[in-house]
Coordinates of C-alpha atoms and ligand atoms in Angstrom, one line a residue:
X323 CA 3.9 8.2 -56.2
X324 CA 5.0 4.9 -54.8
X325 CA 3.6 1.7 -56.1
X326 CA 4.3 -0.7 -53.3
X327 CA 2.0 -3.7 -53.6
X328 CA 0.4 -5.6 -50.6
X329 CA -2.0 -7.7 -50.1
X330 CA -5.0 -5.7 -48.8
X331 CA -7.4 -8.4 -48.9
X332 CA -10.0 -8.3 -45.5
X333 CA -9.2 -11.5 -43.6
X334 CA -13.0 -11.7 -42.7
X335 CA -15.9 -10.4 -44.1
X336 CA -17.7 -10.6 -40.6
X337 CA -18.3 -7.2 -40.2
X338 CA -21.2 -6.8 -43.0
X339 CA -24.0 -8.6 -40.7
X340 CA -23.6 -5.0 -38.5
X341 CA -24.6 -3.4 -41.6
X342 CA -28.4 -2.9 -42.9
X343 CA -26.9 -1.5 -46.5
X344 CA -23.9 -2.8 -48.5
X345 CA -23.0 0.2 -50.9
X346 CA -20.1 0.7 -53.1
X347 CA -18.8 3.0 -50.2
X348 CA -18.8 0.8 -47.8
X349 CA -16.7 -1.7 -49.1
X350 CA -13.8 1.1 -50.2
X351 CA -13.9 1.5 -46.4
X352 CA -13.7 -1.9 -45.5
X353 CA -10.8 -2.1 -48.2
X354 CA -9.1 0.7 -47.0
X355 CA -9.8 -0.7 -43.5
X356 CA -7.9 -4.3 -44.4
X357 CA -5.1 -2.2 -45.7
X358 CA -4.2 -0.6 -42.5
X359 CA -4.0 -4.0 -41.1
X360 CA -1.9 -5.1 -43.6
X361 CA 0.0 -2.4 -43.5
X362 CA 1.1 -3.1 -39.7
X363 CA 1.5 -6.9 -40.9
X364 CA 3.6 -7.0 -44.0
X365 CA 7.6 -5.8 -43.7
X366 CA 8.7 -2.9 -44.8
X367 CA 5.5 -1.3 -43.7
X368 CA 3.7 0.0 -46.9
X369 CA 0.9 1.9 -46.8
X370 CA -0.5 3.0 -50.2
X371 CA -1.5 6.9 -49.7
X372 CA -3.4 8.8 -52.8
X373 CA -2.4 12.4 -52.5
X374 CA -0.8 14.9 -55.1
X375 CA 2.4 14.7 -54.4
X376 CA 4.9 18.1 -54.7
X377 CA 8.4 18.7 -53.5
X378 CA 8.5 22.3 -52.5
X379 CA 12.0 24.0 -52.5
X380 CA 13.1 26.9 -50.2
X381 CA 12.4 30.4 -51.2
X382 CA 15.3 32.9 -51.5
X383 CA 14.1 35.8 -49.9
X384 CA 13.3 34.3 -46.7
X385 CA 15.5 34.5 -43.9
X386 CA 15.2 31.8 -41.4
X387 CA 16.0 32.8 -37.7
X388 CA 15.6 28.9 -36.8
X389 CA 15.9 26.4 -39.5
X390 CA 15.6 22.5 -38.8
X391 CA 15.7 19.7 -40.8
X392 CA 13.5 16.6 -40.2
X393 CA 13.5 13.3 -41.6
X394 CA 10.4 11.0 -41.5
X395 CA 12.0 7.0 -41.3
X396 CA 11.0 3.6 -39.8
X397 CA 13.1 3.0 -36.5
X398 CA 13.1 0.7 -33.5
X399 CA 13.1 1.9 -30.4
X400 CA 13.0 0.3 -26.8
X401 CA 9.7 0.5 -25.2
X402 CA 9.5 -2.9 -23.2
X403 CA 12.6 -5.5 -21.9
X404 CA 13.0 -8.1 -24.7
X405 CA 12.0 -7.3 -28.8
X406 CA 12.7 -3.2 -29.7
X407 CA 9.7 -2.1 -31.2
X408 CA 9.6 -0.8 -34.8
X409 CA 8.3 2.8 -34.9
X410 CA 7.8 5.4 -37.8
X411 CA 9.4 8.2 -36.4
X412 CA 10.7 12.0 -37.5
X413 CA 14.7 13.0 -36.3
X414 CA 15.7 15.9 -36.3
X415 CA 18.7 18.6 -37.3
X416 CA 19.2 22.1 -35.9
X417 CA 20.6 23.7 -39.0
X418 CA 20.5 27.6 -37.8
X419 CA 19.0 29.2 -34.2
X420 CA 19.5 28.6 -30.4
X421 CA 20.6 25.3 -29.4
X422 CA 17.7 25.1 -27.5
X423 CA 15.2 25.4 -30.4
X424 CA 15.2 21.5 -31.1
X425 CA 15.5 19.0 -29.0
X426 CA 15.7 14.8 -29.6
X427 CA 14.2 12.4 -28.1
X428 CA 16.3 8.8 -28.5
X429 CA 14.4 7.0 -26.4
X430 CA 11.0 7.5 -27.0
X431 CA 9.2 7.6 -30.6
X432 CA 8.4 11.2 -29.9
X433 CA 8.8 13.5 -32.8
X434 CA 11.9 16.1 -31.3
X435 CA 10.5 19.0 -29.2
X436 CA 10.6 22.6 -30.8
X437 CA 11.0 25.6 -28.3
X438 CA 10.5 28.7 -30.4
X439 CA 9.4 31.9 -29.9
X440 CA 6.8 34.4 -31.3
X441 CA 7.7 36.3 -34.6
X442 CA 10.9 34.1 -35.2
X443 CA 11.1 32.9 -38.6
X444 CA 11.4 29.5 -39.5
X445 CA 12.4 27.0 -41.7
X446 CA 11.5 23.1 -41.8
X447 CA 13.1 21.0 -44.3
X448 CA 11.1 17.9 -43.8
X449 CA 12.3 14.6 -45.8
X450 CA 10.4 11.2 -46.1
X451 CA 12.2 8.3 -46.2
X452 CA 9.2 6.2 -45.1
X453 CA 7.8 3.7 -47.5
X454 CA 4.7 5.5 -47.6
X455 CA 3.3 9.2 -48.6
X456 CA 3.1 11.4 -45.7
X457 CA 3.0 15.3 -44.9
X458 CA 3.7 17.0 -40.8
X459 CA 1.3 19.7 -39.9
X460 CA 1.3 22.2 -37.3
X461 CA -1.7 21.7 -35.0
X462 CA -2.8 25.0 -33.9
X463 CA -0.2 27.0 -35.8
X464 CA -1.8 30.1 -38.0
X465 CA 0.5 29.7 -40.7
X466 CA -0.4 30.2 -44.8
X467 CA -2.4 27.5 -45.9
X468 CA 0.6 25.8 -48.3
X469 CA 2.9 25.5 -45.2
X470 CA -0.1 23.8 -43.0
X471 CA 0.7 20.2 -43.7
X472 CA -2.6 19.7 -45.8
X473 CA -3.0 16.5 -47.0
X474 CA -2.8 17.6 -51.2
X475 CA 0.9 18.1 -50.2
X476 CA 2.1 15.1 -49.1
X477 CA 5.2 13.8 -50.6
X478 CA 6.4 10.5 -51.5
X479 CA 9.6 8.4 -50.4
X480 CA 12.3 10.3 -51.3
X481 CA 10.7 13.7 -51.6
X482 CA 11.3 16.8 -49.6
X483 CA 8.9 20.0 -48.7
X484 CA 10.1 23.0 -47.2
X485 CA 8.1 24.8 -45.0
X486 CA 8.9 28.3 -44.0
X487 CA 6.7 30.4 -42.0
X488 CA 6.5 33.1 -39.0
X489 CA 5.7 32.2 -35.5
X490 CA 2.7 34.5 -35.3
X491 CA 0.6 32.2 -32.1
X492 CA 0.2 33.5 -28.8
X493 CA 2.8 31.3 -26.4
X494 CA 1.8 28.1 -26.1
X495 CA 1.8 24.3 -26.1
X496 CA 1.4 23.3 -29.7
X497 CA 2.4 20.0 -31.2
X498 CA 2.5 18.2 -34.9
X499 CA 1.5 15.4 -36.2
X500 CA 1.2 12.9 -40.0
X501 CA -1.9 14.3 -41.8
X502 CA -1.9 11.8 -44.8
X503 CA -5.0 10.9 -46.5
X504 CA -6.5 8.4 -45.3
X505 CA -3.8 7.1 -43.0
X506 CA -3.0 9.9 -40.4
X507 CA -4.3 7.7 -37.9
X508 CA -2.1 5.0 -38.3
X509 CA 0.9 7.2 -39.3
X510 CA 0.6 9.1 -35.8
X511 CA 0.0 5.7 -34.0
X512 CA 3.2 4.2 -35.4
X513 CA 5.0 7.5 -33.9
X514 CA 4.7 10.4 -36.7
X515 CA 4.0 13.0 -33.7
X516 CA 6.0 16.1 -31.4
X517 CA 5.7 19.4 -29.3
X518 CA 5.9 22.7 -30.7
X519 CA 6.7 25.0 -27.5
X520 CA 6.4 28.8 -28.5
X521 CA 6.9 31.4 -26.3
X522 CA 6.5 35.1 -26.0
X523 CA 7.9 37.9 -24.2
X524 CA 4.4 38.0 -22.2
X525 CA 4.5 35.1 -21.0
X526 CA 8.8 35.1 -20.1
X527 CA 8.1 38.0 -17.8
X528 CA 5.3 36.2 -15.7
X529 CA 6.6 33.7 -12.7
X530 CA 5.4 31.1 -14.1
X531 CA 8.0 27.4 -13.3
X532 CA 10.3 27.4 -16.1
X533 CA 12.8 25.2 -17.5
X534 CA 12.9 21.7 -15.6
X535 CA 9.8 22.8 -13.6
X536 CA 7.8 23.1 -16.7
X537 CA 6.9 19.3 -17.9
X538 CA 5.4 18.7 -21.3
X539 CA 3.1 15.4 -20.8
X540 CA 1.5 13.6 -24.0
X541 CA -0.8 11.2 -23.4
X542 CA -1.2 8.7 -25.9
X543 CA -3.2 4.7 -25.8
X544 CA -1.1 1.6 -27.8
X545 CA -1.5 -2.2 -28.1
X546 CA 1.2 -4.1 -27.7
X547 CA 1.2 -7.6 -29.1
X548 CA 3.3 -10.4 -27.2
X549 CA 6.4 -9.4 -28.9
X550 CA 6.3 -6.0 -27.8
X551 CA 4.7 -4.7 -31.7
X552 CA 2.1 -2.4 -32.1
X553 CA -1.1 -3.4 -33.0
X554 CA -3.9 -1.3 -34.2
X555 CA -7.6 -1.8 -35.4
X556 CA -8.4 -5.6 -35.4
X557 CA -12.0 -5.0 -36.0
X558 CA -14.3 -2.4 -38.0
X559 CA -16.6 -1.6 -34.9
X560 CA -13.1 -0.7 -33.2
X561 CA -12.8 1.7 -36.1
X562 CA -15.9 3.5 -36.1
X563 CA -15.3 3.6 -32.2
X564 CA -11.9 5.0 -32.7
X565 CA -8.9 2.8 -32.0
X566 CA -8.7 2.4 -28.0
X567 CA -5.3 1.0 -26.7
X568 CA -5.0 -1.0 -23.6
X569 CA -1.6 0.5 -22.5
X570 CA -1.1 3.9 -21.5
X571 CA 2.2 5.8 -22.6
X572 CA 3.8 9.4 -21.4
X573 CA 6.1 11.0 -23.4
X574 CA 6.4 7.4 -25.3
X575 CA 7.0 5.8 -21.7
X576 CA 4.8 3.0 -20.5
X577 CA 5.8 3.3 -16.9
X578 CA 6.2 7.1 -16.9
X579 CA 6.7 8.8 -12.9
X580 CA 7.6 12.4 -12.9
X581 CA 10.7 12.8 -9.7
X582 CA 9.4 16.6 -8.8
X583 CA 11.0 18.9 -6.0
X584 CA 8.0 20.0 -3.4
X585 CA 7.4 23.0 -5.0
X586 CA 5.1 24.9 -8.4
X587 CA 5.3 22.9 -11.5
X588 CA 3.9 23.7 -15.1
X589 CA 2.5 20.6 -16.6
X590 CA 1.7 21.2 -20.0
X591 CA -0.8 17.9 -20.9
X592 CA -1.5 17.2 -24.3
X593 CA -3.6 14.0 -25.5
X594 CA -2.0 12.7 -28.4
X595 CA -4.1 9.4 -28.5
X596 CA -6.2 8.8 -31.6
X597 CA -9.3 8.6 -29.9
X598 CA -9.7 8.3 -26.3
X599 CA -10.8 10.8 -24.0
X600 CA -9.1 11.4 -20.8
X601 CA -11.1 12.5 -17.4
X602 CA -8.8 13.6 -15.6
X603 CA -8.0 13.8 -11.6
X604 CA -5.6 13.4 -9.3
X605 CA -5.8 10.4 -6.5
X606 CA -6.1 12.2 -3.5
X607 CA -9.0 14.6 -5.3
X608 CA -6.5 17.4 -5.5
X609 CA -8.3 20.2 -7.2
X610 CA -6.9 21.0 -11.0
X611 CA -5.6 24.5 -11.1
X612 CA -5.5 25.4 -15.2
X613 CA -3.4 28.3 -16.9
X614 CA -3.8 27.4 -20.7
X615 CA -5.5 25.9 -23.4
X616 CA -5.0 25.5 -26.7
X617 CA -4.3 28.4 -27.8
X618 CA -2.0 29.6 -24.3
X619 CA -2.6 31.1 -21.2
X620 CA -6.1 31.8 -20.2
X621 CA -6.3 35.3 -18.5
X622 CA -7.1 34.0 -14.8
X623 CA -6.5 30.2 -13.4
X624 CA -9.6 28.0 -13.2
X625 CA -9.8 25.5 -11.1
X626 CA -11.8 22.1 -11.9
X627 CA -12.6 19.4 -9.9
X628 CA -11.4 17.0 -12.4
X629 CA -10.4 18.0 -16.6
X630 CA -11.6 16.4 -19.7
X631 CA -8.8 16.3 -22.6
X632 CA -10.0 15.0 -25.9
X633 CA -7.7 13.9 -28.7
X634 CA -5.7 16.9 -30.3
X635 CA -6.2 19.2 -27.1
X636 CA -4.1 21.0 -24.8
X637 CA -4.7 22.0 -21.3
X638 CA -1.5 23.6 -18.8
X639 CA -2.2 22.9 -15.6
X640 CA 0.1 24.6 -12.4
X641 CA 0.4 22.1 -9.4
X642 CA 2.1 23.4 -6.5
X643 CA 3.9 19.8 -4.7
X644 CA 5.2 21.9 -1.6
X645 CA 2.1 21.0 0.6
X646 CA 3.5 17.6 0.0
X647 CA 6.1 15.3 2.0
X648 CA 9.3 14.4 0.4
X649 CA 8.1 10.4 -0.8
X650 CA 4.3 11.1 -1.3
X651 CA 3.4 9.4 -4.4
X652 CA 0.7 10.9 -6.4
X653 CA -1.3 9.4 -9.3
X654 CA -3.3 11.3 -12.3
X655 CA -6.3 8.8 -13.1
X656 CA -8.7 8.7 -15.7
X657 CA -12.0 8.7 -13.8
X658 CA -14.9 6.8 -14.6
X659 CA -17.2 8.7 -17.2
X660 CA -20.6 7.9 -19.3
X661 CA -20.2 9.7 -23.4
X662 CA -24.5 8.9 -23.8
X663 CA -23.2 6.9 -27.1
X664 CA -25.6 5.2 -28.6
X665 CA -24.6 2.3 -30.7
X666 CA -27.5 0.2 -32.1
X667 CA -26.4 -1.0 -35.0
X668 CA -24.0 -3.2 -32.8
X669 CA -26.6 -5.2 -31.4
X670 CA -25.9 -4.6 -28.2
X671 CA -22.1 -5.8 -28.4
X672 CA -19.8 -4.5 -26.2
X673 CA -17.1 -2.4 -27.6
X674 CA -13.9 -3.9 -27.4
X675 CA -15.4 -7.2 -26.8
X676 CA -12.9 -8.9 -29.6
X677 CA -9.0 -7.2 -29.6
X678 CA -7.0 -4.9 -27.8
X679 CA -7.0 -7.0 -24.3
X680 CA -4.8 -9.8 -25.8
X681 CA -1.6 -9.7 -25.9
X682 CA 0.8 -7.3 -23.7
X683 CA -1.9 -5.0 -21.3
X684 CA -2.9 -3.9 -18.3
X685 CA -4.9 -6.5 -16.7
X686 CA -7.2 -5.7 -13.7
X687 CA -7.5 -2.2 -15.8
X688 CA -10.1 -2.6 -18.8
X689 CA -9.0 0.0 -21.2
X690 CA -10.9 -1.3 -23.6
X691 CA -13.7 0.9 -23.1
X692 CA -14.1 4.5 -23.5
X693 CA -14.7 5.8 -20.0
X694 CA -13.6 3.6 -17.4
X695 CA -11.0 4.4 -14.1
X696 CA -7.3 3.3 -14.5
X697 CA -4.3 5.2 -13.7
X698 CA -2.8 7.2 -16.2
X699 CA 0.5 8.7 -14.3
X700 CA 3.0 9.4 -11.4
X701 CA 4.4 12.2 -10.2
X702 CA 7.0 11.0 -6.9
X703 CA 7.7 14.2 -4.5
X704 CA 11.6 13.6 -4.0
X705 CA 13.0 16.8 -2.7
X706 CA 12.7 19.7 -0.9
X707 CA 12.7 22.8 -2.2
X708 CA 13.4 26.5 -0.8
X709 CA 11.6 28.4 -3.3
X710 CA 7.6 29.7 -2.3
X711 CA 5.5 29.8 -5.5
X712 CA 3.0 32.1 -5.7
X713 CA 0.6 31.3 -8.8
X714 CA -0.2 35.1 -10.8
X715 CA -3.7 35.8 -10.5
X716 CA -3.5 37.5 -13.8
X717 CA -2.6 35.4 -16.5
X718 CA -2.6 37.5 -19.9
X719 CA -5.6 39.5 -21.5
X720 CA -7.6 38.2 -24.1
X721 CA -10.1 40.4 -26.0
X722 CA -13.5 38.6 -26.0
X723 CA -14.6 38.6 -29.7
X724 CA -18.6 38.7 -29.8
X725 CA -21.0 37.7 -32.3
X726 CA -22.3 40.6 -33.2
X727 CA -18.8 41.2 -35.3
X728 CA -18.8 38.6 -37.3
X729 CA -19.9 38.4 -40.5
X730 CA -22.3 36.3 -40.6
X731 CA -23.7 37.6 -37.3
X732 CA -27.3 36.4 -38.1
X733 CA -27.2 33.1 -39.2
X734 CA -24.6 30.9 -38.2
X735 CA -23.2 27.8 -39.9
X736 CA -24.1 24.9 -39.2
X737 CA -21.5 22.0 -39.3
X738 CA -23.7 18.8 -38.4
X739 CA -21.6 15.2 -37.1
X740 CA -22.8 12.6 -37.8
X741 CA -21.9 8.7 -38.2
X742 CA -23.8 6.8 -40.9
X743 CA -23.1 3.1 -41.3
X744 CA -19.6 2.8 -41.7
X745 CA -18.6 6.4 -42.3
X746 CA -18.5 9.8 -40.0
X747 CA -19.8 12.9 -41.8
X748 CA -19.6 16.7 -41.4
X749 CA -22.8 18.2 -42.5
X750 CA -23.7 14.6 -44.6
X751 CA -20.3 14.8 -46.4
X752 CA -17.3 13.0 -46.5
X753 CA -13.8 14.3 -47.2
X754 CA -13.1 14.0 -50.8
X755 CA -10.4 16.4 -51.9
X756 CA -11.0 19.7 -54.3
X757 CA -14.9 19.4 -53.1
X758 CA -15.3 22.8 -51.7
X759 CA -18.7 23.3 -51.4
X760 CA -20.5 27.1 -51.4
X761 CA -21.2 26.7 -47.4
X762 CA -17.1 26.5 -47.2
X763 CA -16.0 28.9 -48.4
X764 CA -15.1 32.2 -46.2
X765 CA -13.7 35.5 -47.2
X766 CA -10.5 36.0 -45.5
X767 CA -10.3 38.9 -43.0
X768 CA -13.4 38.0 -41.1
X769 CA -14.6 37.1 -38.1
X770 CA -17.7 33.8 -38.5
X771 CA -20.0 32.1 -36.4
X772 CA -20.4 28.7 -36.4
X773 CA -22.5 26.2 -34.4
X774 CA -21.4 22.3 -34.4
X775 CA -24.2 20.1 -34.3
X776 CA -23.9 16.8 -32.7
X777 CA -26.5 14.7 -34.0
X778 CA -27.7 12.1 -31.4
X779 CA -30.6 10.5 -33.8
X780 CA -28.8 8.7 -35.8
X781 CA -27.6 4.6 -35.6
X782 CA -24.5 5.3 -34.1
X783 CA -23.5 8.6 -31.9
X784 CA -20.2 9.7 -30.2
X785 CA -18.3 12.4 -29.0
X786 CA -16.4 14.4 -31.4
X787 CA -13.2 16.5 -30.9
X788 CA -13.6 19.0 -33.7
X789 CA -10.6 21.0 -34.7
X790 CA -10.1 24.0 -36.8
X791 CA -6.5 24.5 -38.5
X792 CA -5.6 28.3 -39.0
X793 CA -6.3 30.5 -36.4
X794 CA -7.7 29.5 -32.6
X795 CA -11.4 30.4 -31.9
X796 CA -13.4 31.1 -28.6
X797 CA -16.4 28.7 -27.2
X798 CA -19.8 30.8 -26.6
X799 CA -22.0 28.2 -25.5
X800 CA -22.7 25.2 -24.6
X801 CA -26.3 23.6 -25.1
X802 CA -27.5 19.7 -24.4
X803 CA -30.2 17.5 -25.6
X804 CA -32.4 16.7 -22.0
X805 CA -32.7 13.1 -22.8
X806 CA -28.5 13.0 -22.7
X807 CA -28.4 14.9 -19.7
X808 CA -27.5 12.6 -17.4
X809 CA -24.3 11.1 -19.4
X810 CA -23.4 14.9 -19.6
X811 CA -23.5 15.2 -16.0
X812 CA -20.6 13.1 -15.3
X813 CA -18.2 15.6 -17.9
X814 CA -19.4 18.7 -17.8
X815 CA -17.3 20.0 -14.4
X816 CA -14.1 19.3 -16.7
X817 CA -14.6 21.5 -19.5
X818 CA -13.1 24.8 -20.1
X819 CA -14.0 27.5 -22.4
X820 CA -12.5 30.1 -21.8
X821 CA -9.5 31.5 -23.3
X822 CA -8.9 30.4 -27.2
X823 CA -9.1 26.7 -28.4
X824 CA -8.5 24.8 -31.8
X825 CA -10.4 21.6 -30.6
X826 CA -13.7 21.2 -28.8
X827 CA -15.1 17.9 -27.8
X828 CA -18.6 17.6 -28.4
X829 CA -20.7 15.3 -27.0
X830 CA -23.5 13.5 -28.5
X831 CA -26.9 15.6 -28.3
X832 CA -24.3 18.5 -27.9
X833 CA -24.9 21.7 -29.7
X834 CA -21.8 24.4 -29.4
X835 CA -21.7 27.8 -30.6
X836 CA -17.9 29.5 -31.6
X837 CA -16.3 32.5 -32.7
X838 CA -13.5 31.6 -35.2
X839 CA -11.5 34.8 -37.0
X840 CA -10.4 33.7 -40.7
X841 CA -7.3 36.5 -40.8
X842 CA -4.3 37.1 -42.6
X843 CA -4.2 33.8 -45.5
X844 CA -6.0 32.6 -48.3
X845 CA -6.0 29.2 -49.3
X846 CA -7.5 25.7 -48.0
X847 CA -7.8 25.1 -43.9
X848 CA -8.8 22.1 -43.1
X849 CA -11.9 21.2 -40.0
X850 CA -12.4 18.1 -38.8
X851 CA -12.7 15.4 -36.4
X852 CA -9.6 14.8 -34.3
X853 CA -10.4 11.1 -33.4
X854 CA -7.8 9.7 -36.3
X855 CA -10.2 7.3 -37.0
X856 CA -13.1 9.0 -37.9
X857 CA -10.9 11.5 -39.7
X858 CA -9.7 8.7 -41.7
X859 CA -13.5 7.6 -42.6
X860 CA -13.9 10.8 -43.7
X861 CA -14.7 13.1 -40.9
X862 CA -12.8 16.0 -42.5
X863 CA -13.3 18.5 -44.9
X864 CA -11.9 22.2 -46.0
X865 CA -12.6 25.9 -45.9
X866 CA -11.8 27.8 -48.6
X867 CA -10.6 31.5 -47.7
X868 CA -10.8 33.9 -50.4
Ligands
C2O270 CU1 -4.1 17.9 -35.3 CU2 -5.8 18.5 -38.9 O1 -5.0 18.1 -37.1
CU271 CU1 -4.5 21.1 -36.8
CU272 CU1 -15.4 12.0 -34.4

């Protein structure tokens, strides 16, 4: 374990007159909160992580098809004219498999893109040279629970954990991120994030765009301060919000226009940002045609008026640009939206009231709050194109599961969210590690029923992107407080659930029911909620599969 000192001392104590109790608990969140700060303040960047650490070697007897090596460091990278901005970011090696199984991204604090394919076996040497703990984990990968990234195995500077494990998902648009306790969200902030691409022979023989027609997009919110640094929670009501940045980036690009030809495209969005929740629509009101989710392609296209992404998700969409003269400009905006938060314990203050707008931003576009209309990216038609795209009415199958096979087919579990003062709990809890609790564990090779519970009673209440790690699940219904009704009205066209998913936003007074399988490995798999913030108050906990 490092022992790197800094000076995590809060710079103001204002925040306690927006809290009725002052408990022990509180404070080791303020604490931990003033240590992020200082953590983006003091030089090298420190951030003090308490995990068990392990350094996991490779095994002999597996036999890697693809093997990569990937080293976690602190970098600087060009994102604006003037001062480079220092990153934390991951570079990577091909050591063995097709060239195009890893690709780098110089420019851009993206993590390098993977491109593999289902039932190749692969290897991940992963090395942290970062002056912090940290671990990478494979968001909606069904791998065994050692090689999931879980925050017990983080390792220290200087360490290395290998990682070996068989691509056993569905094709898809995956992606991996820092999981550190406590400090995932400001590891994935400062740039400790990537695409996984897998493929599968399925998918390969549909006529679906490939290649430079199929665009990943990830979405993610910064602050910039005036020389061109990243700034991250200046205030503890920010962090119970979840950290909303005032400049948008694709792909690590603040200025991001996609050239296309006039013809089919697979964009493959994925919201990367630690808290905000994108609505989604084009301009010109150009209906969203989606192919995948989460968890790949859905069986048949649905098309949406306009498509909510919450942090962690994945949504394909297929836009067909040949209706379009060569020079049309188009624009994907976030449109305007209500979440039905409450927030009385702030007194009526308006989020984002202090922070965030200063500095480098987007004036004229208040990003500040959660909800509001402001463009989000470009696509520039700059070419013809010969080809005539027909979209495939069939997508894939996917076998419905049903409650009646689960195991616990009569009474489901109930995970209740819920923010109390200055923490975000999962049934009353907070994540403590090695606390498994009787209603978490789950015997492996079975299919459970769970209902999330998004408790709108309390002080504070917010949506909540809750994932699952392991295997992806299916949504069975959807069910709304009345008195939220109207906020939900202005979301609810943009939700999918069909096909398989590993995140579901909830929104407050928002009870969902899911299907989750629990197959193939024992071991610790992690639920939580995928705004990094609240995750790092404690919004997470495990299953134990036995
Ligand atoms: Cu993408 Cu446990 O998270
Ligand atoms: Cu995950
Ligand atoms: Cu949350």
């Amino acid at each position: 374990m490092q022992t790197c000192q800094h000076s995590a001392k809060p710079r103001s104590l204002v925040w306690f007159k927006y809290m009725d109790e002052k408990t022990r608990f509180q404070r080791r969140q303020l604490l931990k909160f003033a240590g992020l700060n200082a953590a983006l303040a003091v030089s090298p960047d420190c951030v003090f992580a308490k995990s068990r650490l392990k350094t996991r070697k490779p095994s002999t007897g597996f036999r890697p098809d693809v093997e990569i090596k990937l080293t976690l460091k602190p970098d600087q990278v060009t994102i604006f004219k003037g001062a480079k901005t220092r990153i934390w970011t991951i570079s990577g090696e091909l050591i063995k498999g097709p060239v195009t199984a890893l690709e780098n991204h110089s420019t851009s604090y993206l993590g390098p893109t993977f491109r593999l394919h289902k039932g190749q076996k692969v290897r991940i040497i992963l090395s942290n040279r970062l002056p912090s703990a940290s671990i990478l984990h494979w968001h909606g990968m069904h791998v065994p629970s050692e090689m999931d990234g879980n925050p017990r195995d983080a390792i220290d500077t200087g360490e290395t954990y290998v990682y070996e494990f068989e691509i056993r998902n569905r094709a898809g648009t995956y992606w991996y991120h820092a999981h550190t306790h406590d400090y995932t969200g400001i590891q994935v902030y400062k740039g400790l994030a990537g695409l996984m691409l897998v493929s599968d022979d399925e998918e390969q023989a549909l006529q679906l765009p490939k290649t430079e027609h199929d665009i990943p997009l990830m979405i993610q919110d910064r602050t910039f301060n005036t020389n061109n640094q990243l700034s991250y929670v200046t205030h503890m009501m920010q962090r119970m919000r979840g950290f909303l940045g005032n400049q948008i980036l694709i792909n690590g690009d603040p200025d991001y226009t996609l050239p296309v030809e006039a013809r089919a495209y697979r964009l493959r969005l994925l919201n990367g940002s630690n808290s905000r929740i994108y609505k989604l629509g084009w301009n010109n009101e150009l209906p969203i045609t989606v192919i995948g989710t989460d968890g790949g392609l859905l069986e048949q296209p649905v098309t949406l008026p306009y498509l909510m992404l919450a942090p962690g998700q994945r949504r394909e969409i297929w836009v067909d640009f040949s209706r379009f003269k060569t020079g049309t400009e188009l624009t994907m905006r976030n449109l305007d939206f209500q979440i039905g938060m409450q927030h009385r314990m702030m007194g009526g203050m308006r989020p984002g009231h202090r922070g965030g707008m200063m500095g480098r931003g987007m004036t004229g576009h208040n990003k500040s709050q959660l909800g509001n209309s402001f463009p989000v990216f470009k696509v520039q038609v700059t070419k013809r194109a010969t080809t005539h795209d027909d979209l495939p009415l069939r997508l894939s199958h996917i076998d419905a599961l049903s409650i009646k096979n689960a195991s616990n087919s009569g009474s489901p579990r109930t995970i209740t969210l819920s923010m109390r003062h200055m923490s975000a709990l999962l049934n009353g809890r907070s994540y403590t590690m090695n606390d498994i609790q009787p209603d978490e564990r789950i015997p492996v090779n079975t299919l459970q029923y769970f209902e999330l519970d998004n408790d709108s009673t309390g002080m504070m209440s917010m949506p909540h992107p809750m994932h699952f790690h392991g295997e992806p699940f299916q949504i069975v219904k959807r069910q709304i407080n009345p008195g939220l009704h109207h906020a939900f009205q202005t979301v609810r066209e943009g939700f999918i659930d069909s096909g398989w998913h590993d995140t579901v936003l909830i929104m407050p007074g928002e009870k969902i029911t899911l299907l989750k399988p629990f197959n193939d490995y024992k071991g610790l798999f992690m639920y939580h909620c995928h705004n990094l913030e609240h995750e790092d108050l404690g919004m997470m906990r495990d299953f134990q599969i036995d």
